[in-house]
mmCIF file of C-alpha atoms in Angstrom:
data_model
loop_
_atom_site.group_PDB
_atom_site.id
_atom_site.type_symbol
_atom_site.label_atom_id
_atom_site.label_comp_id
_atom_site.label_asym_id
_atom_site.label_seq_id
_atom_site.Cartn_x
_atom_site.Cartn_y
_atom_site.Cartn_z
ATOM 1 C CA MET A 1 65.880 -31.542 148.739
ATOM 2 C CA ALA A 2 69.751 -31.118 147.998
ATOM 3 C CA VAL A 3 70.436 -34.858 147.193
ATOM 4 C CA ALA A 4 67.195 -35.111 145.047
ATOM 5 C CA PRO A 5 68.724 -33.848 141.683
ATOM 6 C CA LEU A 6 71.208 -36.275 142.063
ATOM 7 C CA ARG A 7 69.157 -39.024 142.483
ATOM 8 C CA ARG A 8 67.211 -37.945 139.187
ATOM 9 C CA GLY A 9 70.488 -37.695 137.468
ATOM 10 C CA LEU A 10 70.061 -33.996 136.771
ATOM 11 C CA PRO A 11 73.267 -31.724 136.570
ATOM 12 C CA LEU A 12 73.653 -29.565 139.247
ATOM 13 C CA ASP A 13 75.102 -26.456 137.116
ATOM 14 C CA ALA A 14 71.741 -25.954 135.498
ATOM 15 C CA PRO A 15 69.064 -25.661 137.952
ATOM 16 C CA ARG A 16 65.802 -25.140 136.711
ATOM 17 C CA GLU A 17 63.641 -22.062 137.569
ATOM 18 C CA ARG A 18 60.190 -22.569 137.928
ATOM 19 C CA PRO A 19 57.936 -19.697 136.182
ATOM 20 C CA PRO A 20 56.627 -16.897 137.976
ATOM 21 C CA SER A 21 52.976 -17.121 139.350
ATOM 22 C CA PRO A 22 50.682 -14.539 137.734
ATOM 23 C CA ARG A 23 50.605 -12.400 140.648
ATOM 24 C CA GLU A 24 54.440 -12.497 140.662
ATOM 25 C CA ALA A 25 54.165 -11.387 137.132
ATOM 26 C CA ALA A 26 52.029 -8.598 137.458
ATOM 27 C CA ARG A 27 54.116 -7.176 140.755
ATOM 28 C CA TRP A 28 57.015 -7.734 138.469
ATOM 29 C CA ILE A 29 55.227 -5.425 135.806
ATOM 30 C CA THR A 30 53.830 -2.884 137.791
ATOM 31 C CA THR A 31 57.056 -2.282 140.038
ATOM 32 C CA HIS A 32 59.257 0.758 138.920
ATOM 33 C CA PRO A 33 62.484 -0.649 137.395
ATOM 34 C CA ALA A 34 64.779 0.860 139.558
ATOM 35 C CA ARG A 35 62.994 -0.893 142.824
ATOM 36 C CA ARG A 36 63.456 -4.402 141.057
ATOM 37 C CA SER A 37 66.112 -6.510 142.496
ATOM 38 C CA LEU A 38 68.732 -7.836 140.465
ATOM 39 C CA HIS A 39 66.935 -11.305 140.052
ATOM 40 C CA ILE A 40 63.762 -10.031 138.930
ATOM 41 C CA ASN A 41 65.436 -7.347 136.114
ATOM 42 C CA ASP A 42 67.218 -10.647 134.853
ATOM 43 C CA ARG A 43 64.446 -12.700 134.576
ATOM 44 C CA LEU A 44 61.915 -10.399 133.400
ATOM 45 C CA PRO A 45 63.124 -9.568 129.822
ATOM 46 C CA ARG A 46 62.968 -13.316 129.430
ATOM 47 C CA LEU A 47 59.896 -13.224 130.462
ATOM 48 C CA LEU A 48 58.367 -10.661 128.288
ATOM 49 C CA ASP A 49 60.567 -12.164 125.102
ATOM 50 C CA HIS A 50 58.510 -15.391 125.830
ATOM 51 C CA CYS A 51 54.973 -13.691 126.041
ATOM 52 C CA LEU A 52 54.272 -11.232 123.476
ATOM 53 C CA GLU A 53 51.190 -10.112 125.282
ATOM 54 C CA LEU A 54 52.886 -9.710 128.727
ATOM 55 C CA ARG A 55 55.793 -7.472 126.749
ATOM 56 C CA HIS A 56 52.988 -5.060 125.178
ATOM 57 C CA THR A 57 50.938 -4.905 128.731
ATOM 58 C CA HIS A 58 54.621 -4.130 130.222
ATOM 59 C CA ASP A 59 55.022 -1.256 127.513
ATOM 60 C CA LEU A 60 51.453 0.386 128.353
ATOM 61 C CA VAL A 61 52.218 -0.245 132.310
ATOM 62 C CA ARG A 62 55.305 2.076 132.017
ATOM 63 C CA ARG A 63 54.030 4.440 129.910
ATOM 64 C CA PHE A 64 51.225 5.121 132.562
ATOM 65 C CA ALA A 65 53.670 5.112 135.411
ATOM 66 C CA SER A 66 55.859 7.541 133.367
ATOM 67 C CA MET A 67 52.359 10.001 133.391
ATOM 68 C CA LEU A 68 52.207 9.480 136.942
ATOM 69 C CA ASP A 69 55.718 10.599 137.819
ATOM 70 C CA ASN A 70 55.566 13.410 135.733
ATOM 71 C CA ARG A 71 52.314 14.487 136.580
ATOM 72 C CA ASP A 72 51.641 14.724 132.973
ATOM 73 C CA ALA A 73 48.182 14.028 131.332
ATOM 74 C CA THR A 74 48.979 15.043 127.622
ATOM 75 C CA PRO A 75 49.532 11.445 126.714
ATOM 76 C CA LEU A 76 46.462 10.231 128.111
ATOM 77 C CA PRO A 77 44.422 10.469 124.748
ATOM 78 C CA GLY A 78 47.021 8.286 122.664
ATOM 79 C CA TRP A 79 47.888 5.670 125.909
ATOM 80 C CA LEU A 80 44.007 5.505 125.853
ATOM 81 C CA HIS A 81 43.779 4.668 121.840
ATOM 82 C CA ASP A 82 46.994 2.255 122.252
ATOM 83 C CA LEU A 83 44.957 0.378 125.375
ATOM 84 C CA ALA A 84 42.012 -0.009 123.424
ATOM 85 C CA ASN A 85 43.534 -1.233 120.353
ATOM 86 C CA SER A 86 46.050 -3.273 122.219
ATOM 87 C CA GLY A 87 44.019 -6.723 121.221
ATOM 88 C CA LEU A 88 43.962 -7.683 124.753
ATOM 89 C CA THR A 89 39.980 -7.556 125.732
ATOM 90 C CA PRO A 90 40.213 -7.089 129.364
ATOM 91 C CA LEU A 91 42.535 -3.990 128.725
ATOM 92 C CA ALA A 92 40.071 -2.845 125.959
ATOM 93 C CA GLY A 93 37.562 -3.119 128.416
ATOM 94 C CA LEU A 94 39.560 -1.083 130.947
ATOM 95 C CA ALA A 95 40.320 1.504 128.152
ATOM 96 C CA GLY A 96 36.494 1.888 127.720
ATOM 97 C CA ALA A 97 36.240 2.556 131.607
ATOM 98 C CA LEU A 98 38.743 4.894 131.986
ATOM 99 C CA ARG A 99 37.697 7.123 128.519
ATOM 100 C CA GLU A 100 33.974 7.513 130.053
ATOM 101 C CA ASP A 101 35.326 9.486 133.151
ATOM 102 C CA ARG A 102 38.530 10.938 131.527
ATOM 103 C CA GLN A 103 38.481 14.272 133.000
ATOM 104 C CA ALA A 104 38.468 12.526 136.570
ATOM 105 C CA VAL A 105 41.491 10.068 135.251
ATOM 106 C CA ALA A 106 43.552 13.378 134.059
ATOM 107 C CA GLN A 107 42.735 15.036 137.510
ATOM 108 C CA GLY A 108 43.882 12.296 139.107
ATOM 109 C CA ILE A 109 47.320 11.939 137.374
ATOM 110 C CA THR A 110 47.801 15.873 137.309
ATOM 111 C CA THR A 111 47.283 16.522 140.978
ATOM 112 C CA PRO A 112 49.908 15.479 144.022
ATOM 113 C CA TYR A 113 46.500 15.073 146.583
ATOM 114 C CA ASN A 114 45.590 11.009 147.347
ATOM 115 C CA SER A 115 42.705 9.394 149.263
ATOM 116 C CA GLY A 116 45.365 6.989 150.604
ATOM 117 C CA VAL A 117 44.288 7.782 154.290
ATOM 118 C CA ASN A 118 40.733 7.552 154.010
ATOM 119 C CA GLU A 119 40.756 4.191 152.210
ATOM 120 C CA GLY A 120 43.318 3.261 155.017
ATOM 121 C CA ARG A 121 40.514 3.976 157.338
ATOM 122 C CA ILE A 122 37.567 2.195 155.398
ATOM 123 C CA THR A 123 39.795 -0.458 155.301
ATOM 124 C CA ASP A 124 40.316 -0.867 159.253
ATOM 125 C CA VAL A 125 36.446 -0.392 159.832
ATOM 126 C CA LYS A 126 35.861 -2.996 157.534
ATOM 127 C CA LEU A 127 38.163 -5.231 158.867
ATOM 128 C CA GLN A 128 37.164 -4.275 162.911
ATOM 129 C CA LYS A 129 33.426 -5.179 161.181
ATOM 130 C CA ARG A 130 34.028 -8.147 159.834
ATOM 131 C CA LEU A 131 36.465 -9.514 163.094
ATOM 132 C CA MET A 132 33.810 -8.730 165.632
ATOM 133 C CA ALA A 133 30.718 -10.286 163.202
ATOM 134 C CA GLY A 134 27.902 -8.874 164.634
ATOM 135 C CA ARG A 135 28.718 -9.950 168.228
ATOM 136 C CA ALA A 136 29.317 -6.436 169.702
ATOM 137 C CA SER A 137 27.400 -3.001 169.625
ATOM 138 C CA VAL A 138 28.279 0.052 167.478
ATOM 139 C CA PRO A 139 29.930 1.890 170.219
ATOM 140 C CA LEU A 140 32.332 -1.128 170.977
ATOM 141 C CA LEU A 141 33.242 -0.837 167.122
ATOM 142 C CA ARG A 142 33.310 3.206 167.151
ATOM 143 C CA HIS A 143 35.914 2.378 170.468
ATOM 144 C CA ARG A 144 38.255 -0.139 168.523
ATOM 145 C CA VAL A 145 38.631 2.043 165.596
ATOM 146 C CA VAL A 146 39.425 5.271 167.348
ATOM 147 C CA LEU A 147 42.134 2.998 168.712
ATOM 148 C CA ILE A 148 43.403 1.780 165.984
ATOM 149 C CA ALA A 149 43.488 5.396 164.510
ATOM 150 C CA HIS A 150 45.240 6.657 167.339
ATOM 151 C CA LEU A 151 47.934 3.752 167.343
ATOM 152 C CA ARG A 152 48.782 4.043 163.484
ATOM 153 C CA ARG A 153 49.093 8.123 163.958
ATOM 154 C CA ARG A 154 51.048 7.449 166.793
ATOM 155 C CA TYR A 155 53.498 4.425 164.672
ATOM 156 C CA ALA A 156 53.630 7.059 161.986
ATOM 157 C CA ASP A 157 55.097 9.993 163.807
ATOM 158 C CA GLN A 158 58.028 7.899 164.986
ATOM 159 C CA PRO A 159 61.317 8.045 163.002
ATOM 160 C CA THR A 160 62.204 4.815 161.182
ATOM 161 C CA ALA A 161 65.067 2.736 162.587
ATOM 162 C CA ALA A 162 67.804 3.110 159.967
ATOM 163 C CA PRO A 163 68.942 -0.865 158.982
ATOM 164 C CA ARG A 164 71.919 -2.502 160.229
#
């Protein structure tokens, strides 16, 4: 790999970067700026300058994240209006769906509670059910789900080790 650019006659001082995949770009946009690596903080502005739709989407995501961070739903109607008028069909559809249940969205933004633990348990049950694929009975499924819940609780109570 190191010799291949020399064989093609490409200069070594200007390596080409591959464009990010859609999944990487989505991760860059949704990650809080303080938690991004320096490499991503360098590449994201260039990506946003290249694609105006991504820039607009990034701005909308950051505004929504700000509402979540501050637990303040007062800018929600203006944000929904901007989302609907973004000119991007998927975002306009999202705005319509959020408008239908705006009270629940506002409640979700303002309250500190979430259903993450329940969602994790439901995912565990679904995964165990798929793994067993009808080969075992319901008592065995129940036993495995209880064991997983016990293991997660035990590991959650342990302090994390300091990085070396």
